[in-house]
mmCIF file of C-alpha atoms in Angstrom:
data_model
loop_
_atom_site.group_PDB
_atom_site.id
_atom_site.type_symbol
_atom_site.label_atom_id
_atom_site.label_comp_id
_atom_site.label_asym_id
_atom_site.label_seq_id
_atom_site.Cartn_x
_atom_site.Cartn_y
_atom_site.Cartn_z
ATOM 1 C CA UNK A 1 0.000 0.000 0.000
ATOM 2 C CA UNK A 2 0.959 3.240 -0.690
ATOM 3 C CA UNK A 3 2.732 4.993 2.387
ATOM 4 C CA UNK A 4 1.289 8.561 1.940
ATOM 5 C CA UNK A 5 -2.005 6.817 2.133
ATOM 6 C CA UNK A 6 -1.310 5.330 5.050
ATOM 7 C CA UNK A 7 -0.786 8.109 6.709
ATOM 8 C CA UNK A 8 -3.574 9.646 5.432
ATOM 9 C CA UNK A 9 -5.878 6.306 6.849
ATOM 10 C CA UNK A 10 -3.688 7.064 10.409
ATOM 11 C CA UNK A 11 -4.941 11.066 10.893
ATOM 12 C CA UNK A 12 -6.900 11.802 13.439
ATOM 13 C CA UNK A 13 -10.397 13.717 11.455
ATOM 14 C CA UNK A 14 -12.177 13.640 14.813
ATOM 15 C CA UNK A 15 -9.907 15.794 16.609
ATOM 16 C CA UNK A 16 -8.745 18.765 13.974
ATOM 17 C CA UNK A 17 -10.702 21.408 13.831
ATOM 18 C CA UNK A 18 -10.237 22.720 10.513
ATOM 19 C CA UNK A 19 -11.636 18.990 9.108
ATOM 20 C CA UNK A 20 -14.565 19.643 11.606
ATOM 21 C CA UNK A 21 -14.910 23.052 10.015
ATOM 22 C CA UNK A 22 -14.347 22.050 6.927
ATOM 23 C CA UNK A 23 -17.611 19.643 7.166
ATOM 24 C CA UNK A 24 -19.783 21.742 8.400
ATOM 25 C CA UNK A 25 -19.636 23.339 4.898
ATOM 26 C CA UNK A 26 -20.571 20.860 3.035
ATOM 27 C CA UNK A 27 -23.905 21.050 1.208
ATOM 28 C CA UNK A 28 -26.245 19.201 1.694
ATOM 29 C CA UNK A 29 -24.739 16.822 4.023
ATOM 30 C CA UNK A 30 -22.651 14.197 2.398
ATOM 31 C CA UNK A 31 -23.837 10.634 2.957
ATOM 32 C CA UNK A 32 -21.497 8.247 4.794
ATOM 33 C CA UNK A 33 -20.537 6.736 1.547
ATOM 34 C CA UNK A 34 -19.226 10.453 0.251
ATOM 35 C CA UNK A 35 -17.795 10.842 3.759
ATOM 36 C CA UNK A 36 -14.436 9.192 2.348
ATOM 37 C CA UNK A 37 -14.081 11.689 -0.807
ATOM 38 C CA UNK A 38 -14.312 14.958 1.038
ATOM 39 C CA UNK A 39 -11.724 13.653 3.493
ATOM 40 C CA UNK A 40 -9.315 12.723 0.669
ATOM 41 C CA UNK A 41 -10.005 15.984 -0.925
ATOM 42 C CA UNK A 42 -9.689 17.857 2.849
ATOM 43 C CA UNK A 43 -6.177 15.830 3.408
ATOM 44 C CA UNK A 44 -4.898 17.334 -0.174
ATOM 45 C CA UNK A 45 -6.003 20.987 0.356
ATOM 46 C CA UNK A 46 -5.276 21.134 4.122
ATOM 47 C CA UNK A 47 -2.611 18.569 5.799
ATOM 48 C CA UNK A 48 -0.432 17.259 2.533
ATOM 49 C CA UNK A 49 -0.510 19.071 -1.316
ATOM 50 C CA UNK A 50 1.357 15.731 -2.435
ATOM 51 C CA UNK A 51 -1.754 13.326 -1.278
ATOM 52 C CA UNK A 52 -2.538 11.693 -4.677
ATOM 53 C CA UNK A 53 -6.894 11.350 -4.099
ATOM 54 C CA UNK A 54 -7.013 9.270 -6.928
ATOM 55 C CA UNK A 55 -5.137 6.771 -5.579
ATOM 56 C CA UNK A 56 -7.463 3.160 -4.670
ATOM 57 C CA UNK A 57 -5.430 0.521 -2.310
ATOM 58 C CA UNK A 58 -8.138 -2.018 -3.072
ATOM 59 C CA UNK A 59 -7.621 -1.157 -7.036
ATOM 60 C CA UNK A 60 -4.249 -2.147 -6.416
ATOM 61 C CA UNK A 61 -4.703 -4.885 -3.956
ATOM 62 C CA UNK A 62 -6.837 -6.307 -7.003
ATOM 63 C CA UNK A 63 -4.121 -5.655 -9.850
ATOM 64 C CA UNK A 64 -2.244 -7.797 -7.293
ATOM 65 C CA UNK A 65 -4.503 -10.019 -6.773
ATOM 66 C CA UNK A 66 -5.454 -11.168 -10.438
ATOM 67 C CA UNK A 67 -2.031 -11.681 -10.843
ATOM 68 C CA UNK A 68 -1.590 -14.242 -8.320
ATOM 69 C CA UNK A 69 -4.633 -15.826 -9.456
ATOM 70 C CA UNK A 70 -3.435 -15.579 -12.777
ATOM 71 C CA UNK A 71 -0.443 -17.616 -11.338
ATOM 72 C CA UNK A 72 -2.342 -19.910 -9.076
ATOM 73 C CA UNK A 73 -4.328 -20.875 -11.871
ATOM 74 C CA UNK A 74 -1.644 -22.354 -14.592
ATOM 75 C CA UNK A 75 -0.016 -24.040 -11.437
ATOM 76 C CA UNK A 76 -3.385 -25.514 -10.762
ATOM 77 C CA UNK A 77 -4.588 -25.947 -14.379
ATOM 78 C CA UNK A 78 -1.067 -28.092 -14.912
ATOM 79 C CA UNK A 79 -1.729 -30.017 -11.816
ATOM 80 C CA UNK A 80 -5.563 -31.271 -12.746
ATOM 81 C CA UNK A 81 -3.956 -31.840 -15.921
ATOM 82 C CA UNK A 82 -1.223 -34.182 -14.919
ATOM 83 C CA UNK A 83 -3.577 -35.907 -11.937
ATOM 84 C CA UNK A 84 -6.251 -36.457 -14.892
ATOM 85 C CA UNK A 85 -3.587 -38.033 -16.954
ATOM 86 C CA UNK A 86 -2.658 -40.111 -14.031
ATOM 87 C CA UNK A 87 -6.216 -41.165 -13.644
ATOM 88 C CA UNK A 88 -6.681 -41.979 -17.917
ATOM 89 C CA UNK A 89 -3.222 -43.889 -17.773
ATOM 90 C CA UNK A 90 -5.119 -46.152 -15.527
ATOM 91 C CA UNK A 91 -8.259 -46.556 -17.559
ATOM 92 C CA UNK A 92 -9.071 -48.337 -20.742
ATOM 93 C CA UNK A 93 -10.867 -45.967 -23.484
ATOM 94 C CA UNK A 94 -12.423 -47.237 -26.322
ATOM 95 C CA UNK A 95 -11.411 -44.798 -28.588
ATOM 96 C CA UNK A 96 -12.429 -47.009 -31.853
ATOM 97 C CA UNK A 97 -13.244 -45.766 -35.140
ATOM 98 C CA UNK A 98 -16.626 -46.525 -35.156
ATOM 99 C CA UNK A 99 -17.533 -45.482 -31.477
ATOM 100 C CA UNK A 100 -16.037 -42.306 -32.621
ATOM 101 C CA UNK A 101 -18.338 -41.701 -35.752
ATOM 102 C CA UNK A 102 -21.194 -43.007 -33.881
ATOM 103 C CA UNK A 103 -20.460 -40.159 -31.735
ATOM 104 C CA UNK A 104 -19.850 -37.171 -34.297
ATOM 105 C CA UNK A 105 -23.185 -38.980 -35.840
ATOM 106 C CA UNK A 106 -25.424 -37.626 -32.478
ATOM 107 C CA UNK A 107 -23.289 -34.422 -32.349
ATOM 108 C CA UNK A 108 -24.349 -33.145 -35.986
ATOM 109 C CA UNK A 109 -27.970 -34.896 -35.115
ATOM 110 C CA UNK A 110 -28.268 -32.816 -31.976
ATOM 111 C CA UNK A 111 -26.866 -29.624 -34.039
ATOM 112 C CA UNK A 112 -30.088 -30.394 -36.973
ATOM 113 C CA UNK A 113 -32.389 -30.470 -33.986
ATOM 114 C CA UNK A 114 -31.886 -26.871 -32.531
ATOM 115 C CA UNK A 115 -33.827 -25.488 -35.849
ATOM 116 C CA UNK A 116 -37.115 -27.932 -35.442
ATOM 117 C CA UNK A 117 -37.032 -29.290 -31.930
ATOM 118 C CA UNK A 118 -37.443 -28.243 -28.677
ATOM 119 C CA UNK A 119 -36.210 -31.042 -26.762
ATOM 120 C CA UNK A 120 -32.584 -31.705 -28.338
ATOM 121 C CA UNK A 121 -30.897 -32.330 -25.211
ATOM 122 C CA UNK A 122 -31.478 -36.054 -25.472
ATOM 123 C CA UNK A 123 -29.000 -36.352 -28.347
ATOM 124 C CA UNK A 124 -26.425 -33.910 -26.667
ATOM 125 C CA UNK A 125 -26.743 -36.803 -23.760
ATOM 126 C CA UNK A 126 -26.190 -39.618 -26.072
ATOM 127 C CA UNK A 127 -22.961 -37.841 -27.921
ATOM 128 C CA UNK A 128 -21.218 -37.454 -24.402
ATOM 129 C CA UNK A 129 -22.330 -40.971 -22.706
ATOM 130 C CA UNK A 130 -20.141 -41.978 -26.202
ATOM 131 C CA UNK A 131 -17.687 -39.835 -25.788
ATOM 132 C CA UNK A 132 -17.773 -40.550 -22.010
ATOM 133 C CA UNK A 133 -17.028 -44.318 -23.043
ATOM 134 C CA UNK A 134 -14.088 -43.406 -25.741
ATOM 135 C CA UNK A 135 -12.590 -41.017 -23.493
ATOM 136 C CA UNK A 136 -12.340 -43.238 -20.126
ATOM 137 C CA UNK A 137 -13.817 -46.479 -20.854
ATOM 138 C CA UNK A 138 -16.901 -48.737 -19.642
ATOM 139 C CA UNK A 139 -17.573 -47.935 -15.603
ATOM 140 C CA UNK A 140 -15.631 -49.651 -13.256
ATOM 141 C CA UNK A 141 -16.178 -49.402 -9.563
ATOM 142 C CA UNK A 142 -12.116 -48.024 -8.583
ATOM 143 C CA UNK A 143 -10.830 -44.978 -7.758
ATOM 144 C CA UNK A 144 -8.785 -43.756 -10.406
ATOM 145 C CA UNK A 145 -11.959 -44.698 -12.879
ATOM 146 C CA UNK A 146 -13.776 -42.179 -10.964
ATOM 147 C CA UNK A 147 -11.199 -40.052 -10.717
ATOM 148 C CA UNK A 148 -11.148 -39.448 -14.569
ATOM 149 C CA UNK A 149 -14.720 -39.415 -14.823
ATOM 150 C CA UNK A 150 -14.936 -36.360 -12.010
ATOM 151 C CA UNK A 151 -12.137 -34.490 -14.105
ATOM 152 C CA UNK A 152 -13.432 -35.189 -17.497
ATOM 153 C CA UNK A 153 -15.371 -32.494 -19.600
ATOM 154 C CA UNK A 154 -17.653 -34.494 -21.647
ATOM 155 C CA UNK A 155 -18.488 -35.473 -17.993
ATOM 156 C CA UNK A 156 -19.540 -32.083 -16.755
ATOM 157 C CA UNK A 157 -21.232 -31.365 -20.204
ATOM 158 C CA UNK A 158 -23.276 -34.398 -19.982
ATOM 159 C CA UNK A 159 -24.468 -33.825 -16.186
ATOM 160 C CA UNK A 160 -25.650 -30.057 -17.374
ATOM 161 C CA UNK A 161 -27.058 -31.252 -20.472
ATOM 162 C CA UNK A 162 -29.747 -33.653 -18.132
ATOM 163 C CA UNK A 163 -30.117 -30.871 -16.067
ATOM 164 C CA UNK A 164 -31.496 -28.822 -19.378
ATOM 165 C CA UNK A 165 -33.538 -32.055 -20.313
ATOM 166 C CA UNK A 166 -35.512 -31.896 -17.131
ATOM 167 C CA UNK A 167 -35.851 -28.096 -16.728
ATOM 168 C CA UNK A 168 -37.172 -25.593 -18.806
ATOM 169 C CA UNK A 169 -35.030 -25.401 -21.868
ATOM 170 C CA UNK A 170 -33.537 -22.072 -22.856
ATOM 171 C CA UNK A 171 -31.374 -21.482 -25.336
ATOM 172 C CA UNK A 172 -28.877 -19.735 -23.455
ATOM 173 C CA UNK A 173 -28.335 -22.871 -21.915
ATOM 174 C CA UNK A 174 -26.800 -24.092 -25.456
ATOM 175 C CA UNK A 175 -23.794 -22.108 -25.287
ATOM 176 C CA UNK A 176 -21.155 -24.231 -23.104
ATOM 177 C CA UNK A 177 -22.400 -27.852 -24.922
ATOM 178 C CA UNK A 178 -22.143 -26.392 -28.196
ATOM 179 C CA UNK A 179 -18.595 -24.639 -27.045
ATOM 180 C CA UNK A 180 -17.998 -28.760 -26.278
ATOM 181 C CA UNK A 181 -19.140 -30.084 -29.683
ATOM 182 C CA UNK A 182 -17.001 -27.933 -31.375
ATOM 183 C CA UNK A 183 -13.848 -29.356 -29.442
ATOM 184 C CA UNK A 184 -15.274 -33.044 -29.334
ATOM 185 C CA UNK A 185 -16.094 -32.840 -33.542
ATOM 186 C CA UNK A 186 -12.235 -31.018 -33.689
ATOM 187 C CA UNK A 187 -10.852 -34.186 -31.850
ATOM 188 C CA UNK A 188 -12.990 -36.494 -33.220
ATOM 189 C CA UNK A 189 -12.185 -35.559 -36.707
ATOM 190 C CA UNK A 190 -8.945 -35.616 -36.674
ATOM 191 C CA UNK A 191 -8.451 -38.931 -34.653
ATOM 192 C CA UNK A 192 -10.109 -39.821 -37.620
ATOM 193 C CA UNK A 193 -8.558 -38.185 -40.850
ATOM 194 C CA UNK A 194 -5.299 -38.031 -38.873
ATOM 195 C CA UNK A 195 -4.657 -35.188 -41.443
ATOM 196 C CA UNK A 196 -3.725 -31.575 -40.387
ATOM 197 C CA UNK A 197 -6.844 -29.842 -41.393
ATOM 198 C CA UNK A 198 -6.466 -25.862 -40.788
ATOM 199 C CA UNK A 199 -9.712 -25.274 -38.894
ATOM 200 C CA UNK A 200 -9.282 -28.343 -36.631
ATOM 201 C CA UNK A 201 -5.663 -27.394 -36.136
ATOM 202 C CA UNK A 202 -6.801 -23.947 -35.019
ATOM 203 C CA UNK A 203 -9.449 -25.131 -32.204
ATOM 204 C CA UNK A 204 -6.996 -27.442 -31.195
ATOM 205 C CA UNK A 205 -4.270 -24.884 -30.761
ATOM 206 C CA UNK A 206 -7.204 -22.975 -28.585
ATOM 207 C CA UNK A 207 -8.735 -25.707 -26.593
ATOM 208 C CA UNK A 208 -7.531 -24.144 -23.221
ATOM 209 C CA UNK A 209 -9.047 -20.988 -24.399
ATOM 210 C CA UNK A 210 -12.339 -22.741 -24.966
ATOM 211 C CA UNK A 211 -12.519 -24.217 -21.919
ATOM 212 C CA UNK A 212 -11.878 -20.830 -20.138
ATOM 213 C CA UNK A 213 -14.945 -19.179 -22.149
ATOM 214 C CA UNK A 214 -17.087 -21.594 -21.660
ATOM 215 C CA UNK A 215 -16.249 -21.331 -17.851
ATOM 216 C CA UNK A 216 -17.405 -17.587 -18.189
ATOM 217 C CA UNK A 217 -20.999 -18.694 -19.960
ATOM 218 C CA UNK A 218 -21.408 -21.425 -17.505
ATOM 219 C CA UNK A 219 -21.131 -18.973 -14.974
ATOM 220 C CA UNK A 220 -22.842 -16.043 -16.588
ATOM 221 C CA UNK A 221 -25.634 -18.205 -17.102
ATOM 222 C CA UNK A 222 -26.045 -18.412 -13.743
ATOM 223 C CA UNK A 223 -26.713 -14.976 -13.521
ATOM 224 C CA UNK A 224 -29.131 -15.330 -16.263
ATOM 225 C CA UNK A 225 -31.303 -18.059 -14.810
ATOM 226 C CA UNK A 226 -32.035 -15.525 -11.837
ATOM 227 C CA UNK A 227 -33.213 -12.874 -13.948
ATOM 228 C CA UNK A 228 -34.892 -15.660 -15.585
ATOM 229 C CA UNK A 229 -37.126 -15.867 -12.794
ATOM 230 C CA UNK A 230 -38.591 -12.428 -12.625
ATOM 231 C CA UNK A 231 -39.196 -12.684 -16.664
ATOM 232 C CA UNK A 232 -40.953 -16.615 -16.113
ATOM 233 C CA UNK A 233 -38.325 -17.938 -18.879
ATOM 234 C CA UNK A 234 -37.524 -20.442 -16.118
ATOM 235 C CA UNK A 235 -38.747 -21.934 -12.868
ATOM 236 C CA UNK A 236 -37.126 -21.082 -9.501
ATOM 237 C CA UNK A 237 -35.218 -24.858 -9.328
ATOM 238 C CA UNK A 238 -33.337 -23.816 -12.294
ATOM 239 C CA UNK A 239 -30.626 -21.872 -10.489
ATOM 240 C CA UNK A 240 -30.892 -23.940 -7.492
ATOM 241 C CA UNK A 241 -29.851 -26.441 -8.938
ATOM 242 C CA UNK A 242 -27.449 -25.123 -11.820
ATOM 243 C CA UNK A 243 -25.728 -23.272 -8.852
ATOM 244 C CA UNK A 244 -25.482 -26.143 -6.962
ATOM 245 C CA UNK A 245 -23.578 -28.079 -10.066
ATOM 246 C CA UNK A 246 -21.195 -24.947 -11.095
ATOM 247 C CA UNK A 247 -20.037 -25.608 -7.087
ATOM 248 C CA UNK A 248 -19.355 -28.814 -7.594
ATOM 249 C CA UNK A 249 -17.423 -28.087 -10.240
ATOM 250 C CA UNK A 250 -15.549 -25.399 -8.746
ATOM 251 C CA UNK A 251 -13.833 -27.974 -6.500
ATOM 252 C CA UNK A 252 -12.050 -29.752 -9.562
ATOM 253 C CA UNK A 253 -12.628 -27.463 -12.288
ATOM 254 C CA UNK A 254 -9.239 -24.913 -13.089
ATOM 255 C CA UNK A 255 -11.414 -23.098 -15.369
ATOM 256 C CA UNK A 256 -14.282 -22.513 -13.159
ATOM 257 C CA UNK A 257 -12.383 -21.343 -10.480
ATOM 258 C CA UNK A 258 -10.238 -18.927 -12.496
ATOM 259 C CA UNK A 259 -13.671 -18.025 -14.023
ATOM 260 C CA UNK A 260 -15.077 -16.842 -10.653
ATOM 261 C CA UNK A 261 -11.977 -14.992 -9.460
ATOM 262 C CA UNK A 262 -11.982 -13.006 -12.572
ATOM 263 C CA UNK A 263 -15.367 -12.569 -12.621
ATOM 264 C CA UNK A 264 -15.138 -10.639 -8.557
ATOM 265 C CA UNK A 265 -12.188 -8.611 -9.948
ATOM 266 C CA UNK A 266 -14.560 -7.360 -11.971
ATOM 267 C CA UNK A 267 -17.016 -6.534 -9.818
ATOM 268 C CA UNK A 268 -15.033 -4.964 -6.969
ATOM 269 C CA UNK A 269 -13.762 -2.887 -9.485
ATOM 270 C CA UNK A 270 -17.453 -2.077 -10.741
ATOM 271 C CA UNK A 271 -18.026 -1.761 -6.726
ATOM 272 C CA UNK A 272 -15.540 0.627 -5.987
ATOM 273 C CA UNK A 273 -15.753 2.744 -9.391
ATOM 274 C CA UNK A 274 -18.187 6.028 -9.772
ATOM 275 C CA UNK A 275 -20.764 4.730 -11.700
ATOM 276 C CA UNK A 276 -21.647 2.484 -8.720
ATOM 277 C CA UNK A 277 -24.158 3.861 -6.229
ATOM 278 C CA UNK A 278 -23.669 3.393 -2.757
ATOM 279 C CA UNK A 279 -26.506 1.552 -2.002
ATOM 280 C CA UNK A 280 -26.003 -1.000 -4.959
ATOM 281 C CA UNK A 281 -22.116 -1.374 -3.487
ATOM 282 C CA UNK A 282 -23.661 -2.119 0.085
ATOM 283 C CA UNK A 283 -25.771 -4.498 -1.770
ATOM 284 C CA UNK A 284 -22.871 -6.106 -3.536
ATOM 285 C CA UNK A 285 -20.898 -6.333 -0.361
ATOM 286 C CA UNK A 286 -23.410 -8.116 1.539
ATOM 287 C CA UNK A 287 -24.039 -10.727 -1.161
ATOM 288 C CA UNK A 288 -20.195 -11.128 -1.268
ATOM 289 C CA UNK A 289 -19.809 -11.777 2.294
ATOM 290 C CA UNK A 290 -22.794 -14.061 2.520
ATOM 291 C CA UNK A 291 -21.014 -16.164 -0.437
ATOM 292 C CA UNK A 292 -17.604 -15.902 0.903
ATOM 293 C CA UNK A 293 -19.241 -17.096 4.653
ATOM 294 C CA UNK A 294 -21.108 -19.872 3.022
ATOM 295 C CA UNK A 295 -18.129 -21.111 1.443
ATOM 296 C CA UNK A 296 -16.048 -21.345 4.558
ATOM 297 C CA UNK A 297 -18.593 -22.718 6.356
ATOM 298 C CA UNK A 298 -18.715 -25.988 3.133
ATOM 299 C CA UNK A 299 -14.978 -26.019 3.561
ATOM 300 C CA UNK A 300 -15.139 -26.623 7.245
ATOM 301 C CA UNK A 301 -17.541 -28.849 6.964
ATOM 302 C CA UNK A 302 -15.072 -31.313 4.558
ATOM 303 C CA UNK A 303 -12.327 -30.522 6.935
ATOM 304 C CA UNK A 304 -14.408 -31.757 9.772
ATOM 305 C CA UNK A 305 -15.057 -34.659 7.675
ATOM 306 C CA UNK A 306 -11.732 -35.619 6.759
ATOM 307 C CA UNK A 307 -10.514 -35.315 10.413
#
């Protein structure tokens, strides 16, 4: 932190008088939100020319922050890589030929159906139970085979895609599977061809990137499905129990979690800039802690377990 503003966080308003005078003059009466502005602007005019009033400790404490997350999550992203490879080493995919056409058969089948059907979902669940089956193999009741299956995308995708299959679909809700398709049809394909096709090549080359965005819609959607509710597009379970998956996959999901560190950079910078009002930054706050509490409170609860 900047040591001029420490200083300035260390005087004493209460007990100078000019600051009491100073106050007094203000019209009409700031709130206690504004309180902090006048002060820095007092503190510049009166007690140090030097005071920089622009200056934000929690702006920076965020800058530092992201960067540690930033770092946190390629240390973490390597490690769920290398403990999911551990995990596949140990399985036995299919990964046949003809398990994998079957498989780019229900993708494009599922991709026909968003233009005349309103219950697709079905075939985005058949594609992944395939790919499910060339990626890790049939189930087996071990560890590691659970492992892999916990880790593994086409996992996650096929879990949300029952979720939209009993709820009310949306189309919103599309984004992340077809985000999925595209990578499982890249992969696919060229397992097949084994030719360097450009496109393929490209998506590929950006996988990691696609998982990250389709982190960001998972969790935007979240958002979504609560304004949902006041519009009626969908019932109240729907973020229940969305919210209630994206958790789960917090726990072993790089993505996700770099996804929702980014995403309350964001917002404490939104919370702290101008253009928020005070009683929408209160608001912010209070949902923040209440997440933050609830989330200690789950990891205590494992820890309790474990013990």
């Amino acid at each position: 932190m900047n040591i001029k503003y420490k200083e300035f966080e260390n005087f004493d308003f209460s007990s100078n008088k000019q600051w009491k005078i100073f106050y007094k003059k203000i019209s009409p009466p700031a709130s206690k939100w504004e309180i902090l502005k006048y002060k820095k602007k007092f503190y510049k005019e009166k007690i140090d020319p030097s005071f920089d009033i622009n200056y934000n400790p929690e702006k920076e404490q965020a800058i530092n922050n992201g960067n540690q997350i930033e770092e946190n999550y390629h240390l973490s992203l390597e490690q769920t890589i290398n403990n999911y490879k551990s995990a596949l080493s140990l399985c036995r995919p299919l990964n046949s030929i003809s398990m994998k056409l079957l498989e780019i058969c229900f993708l494009f089948i599922f991709l026909l159906s968003l233009f005349y059907e309103n219950n697709q979902h079905k075939y985005a669940i058949i594609s992944f139970i395939i790919r499910c089956l060339n990626e890790i193999g049939f189930p087996r009741f071990d560890l590691d085979y659970l492992q892999a299956l916990l880790m593994n995308d086409s996992f996650h995708t096929l879990i949300f895609s029952f979720q939209c299959l009993l709820d009310d679909f949306n189309y919103y809700t599309i984004l992340p599977i077809l985000i999925s398709i595209i990578i499982a049809l890249a992969e696919d394909i060229g397992f097949i061809t084994k030719t360097k096709i450009k496109l393929i090549t490209f998506i590929l080359r950006h996988k990691e990137d696609l998982y990250q965005d389709k982190a960001y819609i998972e969790i935007i959607i979240s958002f979504l499905m609560l304004f949902g509710i006041y519009f009626k597009i969908n019932t109240f379970k729907s973020p229940l129990i969305y919210s209630q998956l994206l958790r789960c996959k917090y726990m072993i999901n790089p993505y996700t979690k770099i996804g929702f560190s980014k995403i309350n950079i964001i917002i404490n910078k939104f919370k702290e800039s101008k253009f928020c009002p005070g009683i929408l930054g209160l608001f912010i706050s209070i949902i923040q802690e209440i997440l933050i509490y609830a989330g200690n409170m789950f990891e205590t609860k494992n820890e309790d377990k474990e013990d």
